[in-house]
Amino acid sequence: MSHRNDALRAARLRAGWRTMDVAAEALQAHGQRLLDDPHFTVSARTWRRWEGRADDRRWPPEETATVLHDALGRWPEDLGFPAPAGWIRPEAHQEEDVKRRAFVSVTAAALMPGPTTSQYVDPALIDYFQQQLEGHYRADMLLGPHDLIGTVSAQYQLIDKLIRSAQGETRRGLLRVGAAYAALVGWLYQDAGDMGAAAFWRGITQEIAARSRDPHLIGYSLVNLAQVRTDLGDGHGVIDLCEAALDDDRIFPKVRIMAMQQQAHGASLTGDRTAVDRLIDTADGLLARVDDDLPWGNACRRTPGYLEVQRATCYGRLGLGREAVDLWGQVLAAVPGTARRDRGVYLARHATAAASAREPDRAVEIAREAATIAAETRSARMLRELATLERAMRPWQDAPVGRDLTEILAPVTEGV
């Protein structure tokens, strides 16, 4: 059965074109301006055929389809035209171009084609890159991810280039430092909220670690992959990866601590409080044995109350609001001003714990500082924590305290 084109008629009337003759004249004028072509033509007869019976309707030429979309905001298939085989909207091509450019931007530093021109590589470059790495860690705490991704990625690309020419122990040393740089790039993307890019760079970390034959780095790379799984809410995946890291008895205490605390996050995602406390307590017993001089993975030494931060985070995830509030109060008292991004994340988690403990006024007061830091650092991780806070505060969303929170968070949540 044939039907008249009600979709096109409705779009015409929304545009203010009361008759088909007026519509044809208006579309023709629009097309001539859009295409800068005085010869572009749409006759009243053509328009009447478009609005007529389906078996009389024909797909418009490409430039006419573009004009229809620009004038009415819809492509021909949304206006009742039968789409020809293989038709793909121009905007879909544009979206694919954007995705392709984004993929190239993320992966370019790690996928440099080779071979490259051979050069002498001085062993002193290993120390140079290690010293730079510590500076990047400090800058990350102050700036957040976005301003550092390009810098650290470019340095990884240079390290990768040097690895291709280096020999012997110099090459092995560059592989080790290259794995640490790849891990940092992965973390920066994760903190920026790009989980696809984070997973890609965590994979690069594991590849370079395996090539280095360094068991400590291999364990570290597995913990890095587990971090991505934690953000994806895959508790069993986290546990699998951490157990794989802990299977190697050779790894340094620092790596064991990292694997155990991350496994505790996996346990919290599966609702196992007993395992959370056991893993954190066991890791705490290893802290005094951390004595390596490796430049990476030093959060357990650099971060005050490192393991209690993990416990408080796990408690919050388990819905233990009162216990989490008390722990966050202790942790935040020791966080230095230089760890501004981390402080913002902790504050957001503290506020959520307060909301879970039925203390909405306290939650909003804590959220004020967190929102200020989120606006400065643009950390997606912090924004995600603030979104969790909003959900925890829903019982009070119509109360004055709920409106206060909405006002506080508006500068950082608009457009998110």
Tab-separated table of C-alpha atoms in Angstrom, residues 26-278:
chain	number	residue	atom	x	y	z
A	26	ALA	CA	12.145	28.549	-0.387
A	27	LEU	CA	14.306	25.432	-0.715
A	28	GLN	CA	15.608	26.605	-4.084
A	29	ALA	CA	16.629	29.981	-2.632
A	30	HIS	CA	18.225	28.263	0.359
A	31	GLY	CA	20.189	25.918	-1.883
A	32	GLN	CA	21.455	28.696	-4.117
A	33	ARG	CA	22.847	30.491	-1.050
A	34	LEU	CA	24.245	27.349	0.587
A	35	LEU	CA	25.919	25.987	-2.542
A	36	ASP	CA	26.742	29.399	-4.014
A	37	ASP	CA	25.107	28.129	-7.192
A	38	PRO	CA	22.502	30.362	-8.909
A	39	HIS	CA	21.485	27.423	-11.106
A	40	PHE	CA	20.368	25.155	-8.235
A	41	THR	CA	16.676	24.450	-8.863
A	42	VAL	CA	13.773	22.749	-7.074
A	43	SER	CA	10.486	22.938	-8.956
A	44	ALA	CA	7.013	22.860	-7.432
A	45	ARG	CA	6.361	19.731	-9.485
A	46	THR	CA	9.381	18.009	-7.899
A	47	TRP	CA	8.192	18.887	-4.409
A	48	ARG	CA	4.688	17.580	-5.136
A	49	ARG	CA	6.229	14.281	-6.276
A	50	TRP	CA	8.273	14.164	-3.002
A	51	GLU	CA	5.123	14.546	-0.936
A	52	GLY	CA	3.145	12.201	-3.166
A	53	ARG	CA	2.813	8.459	-3.367
A	54	ALA	CA	5.824	6.364	-2.273
A	55	ASP	CA	6.097	4.631	-5.644
A	56	ASP	CA	6.436	8.043	-7.352
A	57	ARG	CA	9.135	9.250	-4.941
A	58	ARG	CA	12.819	9.220	-5.937
A	59	TRP	CA	15.945	9.737	-3.813
A	60	PRO	CA	17.155	13.324	-4.413
A	61	PRO	CA	20.590	14.112	-5.886
A	62	GLU	CA	23.415	14.421	-3.328
A	63	GLU	CA	23.526	18.235	-3.352
A	64	THR	CA	19.739	18.375	-2.931
A	65	ALA	CA	19.959	15.968	0.016
A	66	THR	CA	22.528	18.296	1.583
A	67	VAL	CA	20.276	21.324	1.073
A	68	LEU	CA	17.267	19.513	2.544
A	69	HIS	CA	19.314	18.617	5.617
A	70	ASP	CA	20.597	22.147	6.055
A	71	ALA	CA	17.155	23.703	5.628
A	72	LEU	CA	15.050	21.200	7.590
A	73	GLY	CA	17.610	19.631	9.928
A	74	ARG	CA	16.922	16.091	8.723
A	75	TRP	CA	18.389	13.766	6.103
A	76	PRO	CA	16.164	12.432	3.282
A	77	GLU	CA	15.599	8.998	4.867
A	78	ASP	CA	14.096	10.816	7.882
A	79	LEU	CA	11.857	12.765	5.504
A	80	GLY	CA	10.169	9.755	3.940
A	81	PHE	CA	12.558	9.090	1.041
A	82	PRO	CA	13.567	5.460	0.358
A	83	ALA	CA	17.338	5.339	0.941
A	84	PRO	CA	19.386	3.728	-1.856
A	85	ALA	CA	21.676	0.795	-1.109
A	86	GLY	CA	24.999	1.889	0.372
A	87	TRP	CA	23.823	5.354	1.447
A	88	ILE	CA	25.853	6.693	4.396
A	89	ARG	CA	25.090	10.099	5.833
A	90	PRO	CA	27.899	12.630	5.289
A	91	GLU	CA	27.999	13.264	9.031
A	92	ALA	CA	28.809	9.581	9.585
A	93	HIS	CA	31.896	10.002	7.417
A	94	GLN	CA	32.833	13.041	9.498
A	95	GLU	CA	32.389	11.087	12.735
A	96	GLU	CA	34.617	8.323	11.389
A	97	ASP	CA	37.256	10.916	10.445
A	98	VAL	CA	37.141	12.331	13.973
A	99	LYS	CA	37.480	8.847	15.493
A	100	ARG	CA	40.353	8.024	13.144
A	101	ARG	CA	42.189	11.233	14.033
A	102	ALA	CA	41.632	10.592	17.741
A	103	PHE	CA	42.992	7.045	17.391
A	104	VAL	CA	46.076	8.295	15.567
A	105	SER	CA	46.615	10.960	18.211
A	106	VAL	CA	46.466	8.403	21.028
A	107	THR	CA	48.606	5.715	19.396
A	108	ALA	CA	51.105	7.649	17.274
A	109	ALA	CA	53.838	7.848	19.920
A	110	ALA	CA	53.739	4.077	20.487
A	111	LEU	CA	53.355	2.937	16.879
A	112	MET	CA	56.265	4.681	15.154
A	113	PRO	CA	57.118	2.735	11.991
A	114	GLY	CA	60.660	1.487	11.615
A	115	PRO	CA	63.422	0.739	11.227
A	116	THR	CA	64.882	4.135	12.087
A	117	THR	CA	68.333	5.501	11.357
A	118	SER	CA	70.873	3.898	13.680
A	119	GLN	CA	72.652	6.137	16.205
A	120	TYR	CA	74.951	5.903	19.201
A	121	VAL	CA	73.007	5.867	22.476
A	122	ASP	CA	74.872	7.046	25.568
A	123	PRO	CA	74.012	5.082	28.754
A	124	ALA	CA	73.718	8.424	30.600
A	125	LEU	CA	70.397	8.923	28.848
A	126	ILE	CA	68.835	6.308	31.148
A	127	ASP	CA	69.486	8.514	34.206
A	128	TYR	CA	68.268	11.560	32.299
A	129	PHE	CA	64.890	10.005	31.533
A	130	GLN	CA	64.570	8.627	35.070
A	131	GLN	CA	65.105	12.086	36.546
A	132	GLN	CA	62.551	13.563	34.136
A	133	LEU	CA	60.069	10.893	35.217
A	134	GLU	CA	60.090	12.043	38.838
A	135	GLY	CA	59.376	15.594	37.684
A	136	HIS	CA	56.425	14.361	35.631
A	137	TYR	CA	54.983	12.591	38.672
A	138	ARG	CA	55.148	15.823	40.677
A	139	ALA	CA	53.647	17.863	37.824
A	140	ASP	CA	50.785	15.369	37.495
A	141	MET	CA	49.798	15.931	41.119
A	142	LEU	CA	49.781	19.703	40.559
A	143	LEU	CA	48.346	20.018	37.041
A	144	GLY	CA	46.190	16.993	36.327
A	145	PRO	CA	46.406	14.972	33.096
A	146	HIS	CA	45.583	17.187	30.132
A	147	ASP	CA	48.658	19.416	30.120
A	148	LEU	CA	51.074	16.479	30.445
A	149	ILE	CA	49.821	13.841	28.008
A	150	GLY	CA	51.528	15.371	24.967
A	151	THR	CA	54.838	15.953	26.766
A	152	VAL	CA	55.127	12.473	28.273
A	153	SER	CA	53.965	10.763	25.049
A	154	ALA	CA	56.623	12.610	23.051
A	155	GLN	CA	59.312	11.522	25.499
A	156	TYR	CA	58.129	7.930	25.270
A	157	GLN	CA	58.415	8.162	21.475
A	158	LEU	CA	62.011	9.364	21.805
A	159	ILE	CA	62.821	6.514	24.205
A	160	ASP	CA	61.284	4.025	21.760
A	161	LYS	CA	63.457	5.453	18.970
A	162	LEU	CA	66.600	5.131	21.092
A	163	ILE	CA	65.727	1.558	22.093
A	164	ARG	CA	65.896	0.586	18.425
A	165	SER	CA	69.557	1.628	18.245
A	166	ALA	CA	70.789	0.857	21.774
A	167	GLN	CA	72.721	-2.300	22.614
A	168	GLY	CA	73.185	-4.561	25.634
A	169	GLU	CA	72.533	-3.130	29.081
A	170	THR	CA	71.810	0.323	27.681
A	171	ARG	CA	68.948	-1.128	25.665
A	172	ARG	CA	67.623	-3.054	28.657
A	173	GLY	CA	67.796	0.074	30.801
A	174	LEU	CA	65.883	2.088	28.208
A	175	LEU	CA	63.257	-0.660	27.971
A	176	ARG	CA	62.776	-0.434	31.737
A	177	VAL	CA	62.414	3.333	31.754
A	178	GLY	CA	60.257	3.173	28.615
A	179	ALA	CA	57.802	0.878	30.399
A	180	ALA	CA	57.549	3.408	33.229
A	181	TYR	CA	56.824	6.227	30.752
A	182	ALA	CA	54.175	4.137	28.969
A	183	ALA	CA	52.565	3.412	32.344
A	184	LEU	CA	52.438	7.133	33.127
A	185	VAL	CA	50.856	7.936	29.740
A	186	GLY	CA	48.250	5.256	30.450
A	187	TRP	CA	47.546	6.750	33.861
A	188	LEU	CA	47.190	10.262	32.413
A	189	TYR	CA	44.631	9.045	29.871
A	190	GLN	CA	42.803	7.149	32.620
A	191	ASP	CA	42.685	10.258	34.806
A	192	ALA	CA	41.426	12.213	31.782
A	193	GLY	CA	38.555	9.732	31.417
A	194	ASP	CA	39.652	8.121	28.127
A	195	MET	CA	39.490	4.454	29.085
A	196	GLY	CA	40.159	3.210	25.543
A	197	ALA	CA	43.426	5.166	25.351
A	198	ALA	CA	44.298	4.110	28.897
A	199	ALA	CA	43.830	0.438	28.047
A	200	PHE	CA	45.958	0.845	24.896
A	201	TRP	CA	48.857	2.376	26.825
A	202	ARG	CA	48.560	-0.166	29.638
A	203	GLY	CA	48.987	-2.793	26.933
A	204	ILE	CA	52.096	-1.008	25.643
A	205	THR	CA	53.422	-0.969	29.215
A	206	GLN	CA	53.014	-4.727	29.462
A	207	GLU	CA	54.710	-5.271	26.095
A	208	ILE	CA	57.764	-3.164	26.984
A	209	ALA	CA	57.957	-4.696	30.461
A	210	ALA	CA	57.964	-8.197	28.969
A	211	ARG	CA	60.701	-7.198	26.510
A	212	SER	CA	62.797	-5.884	29.397
A	213	ARG	CA	62.639	-9.308	31.135
A	214	ASP	CA	62.260	-7.393	34.425
A	215	PRO	CA	59.904	-9.348	36.741
A	216	HIS	CA	59.188	-6.258	38.860
A	217	LEU	CA	58.084	-4.266	35.822
A	218	ILE	CA	56.007	-7.158	34.533
A	219	GLY	CA	54.194	-7.280	37.872
A	220	TYR	CA	53.794	-3.501	37.777
A	221	SER	CA	52.299	-3.698	34.277
A	222	LEU	CA	49.709	-6.230	35.479
A	223	VAL	CA	48.719	-3.897	38.320
A	224	ASN	CA	48.364	-1.111	35.746
A	225	LEU	CA	45.951	-3.264	33.755
A	226	ALA	CA	44.073	-4.010	36.981
A	227	GLN	CA	43.635	-0.267	37.578
A	228	VAL	CA	41.732	-0.006	34.300
A	229	ARG	CA	39.577	-2.974	35.316
A	230	THR	CA	38.833	-1.223	38.631
A	231	ASP	CA	37.550	1.860	36.826
A	232	LEU	CA	35.457	-0.413	34.609
A	233	GLY	CA	33.892	-1.984	37.711
A	234	ASP	CA	35.219	-5.466	36.883
A	235	GLY	CA	36.119	-6.792	40.321
A	236	HIS	CA	36.929	-10.329	39.208
A	237	GLY	CA	39.167	-9.008	36.423
A	238	VAL	CA	41.066	-6.909	38.973
A	239	ILE	CA	41.573	-9.905	41.235
A	240	ASP	CA	42.753	-12.141	38.354
A	241	LEU	CA	45.424	-9.661	37.258
A	242	CYS	CA	46.667	-8.947	40.779
A	243	GLU	CA	46.885	-12.639	41.615
A	244	ALA	CA	48.928	-13.139	38.431
A	245	ALA	CA	51.349	-10.425	39.592
A	246	LEU	CA	51.612	-11.916	43.091
A	247	ASP	CA	52.337	-15.406	41.718
A	248	ASP	CA	55.935	-14.314	41.027
A	249	ASP	CA	57.887	-14.626	44.285
A	250	ARG	CA	60.737	-12.503	42.887
A	251	ILE	CA	58.905	-9.163	42.834
A	252	PHE	CA	59.991	-6.411	45.220
A	253	PRO	CA	57.880	-5.580	48.288
A	254	LYS	CA	56.787	-2.353	46.582
A	255	VAL	CA	55.205	-4.252	43.703
A	256	ARG	CA	53.579	-6.706	46.111
A	257	ILE	CA	52.060	-3.780	48.027
A	258	MET	CA	50.725	-2.288	44.789
A	259	ALA	CA	49.204	-5.612	43.748
A	260	MET	CA	47.624	-6.248	47.147
A	261	GLN	CA	46.035	-2.816	47.481
A	262	GLN	CA	44.673	-3.065	43.941
A	263	GLN	CA	43.333	-6.529	44.677
A	264	ALA	CA	41.571	-4.985	47.677
A	265	HIS	CA	39.761	-2.690	45.240
A	266	GLY	CA	38.706	-5.764	43.294
A	267	ALA	CA	37.447	-7.341	46.528
A	268	SER	CA	35.427	-4.212	47.322
A	269	LEU	CA	33.806	-4.435	43.896
A	270	THR	CA	32.727	-8.001	44.707
A	271	GLY	CA	31.436	-6.992	48.164
A	272	ASP	CA	34.118	-8.798	50.178
A	273	ARG	CA	35.029	-6.568	53.139
A	274	THR	CA	36.983	-9.333	54.887
A	275	ALA	CA	39.329	-9.648	51.896
A	276	VAL	CA	39.704	-5.853	51.717
A	277	ASP	CA	40.958	-5.624	55.305
A	278	ARG	CA	43.153	-8.704	55.002
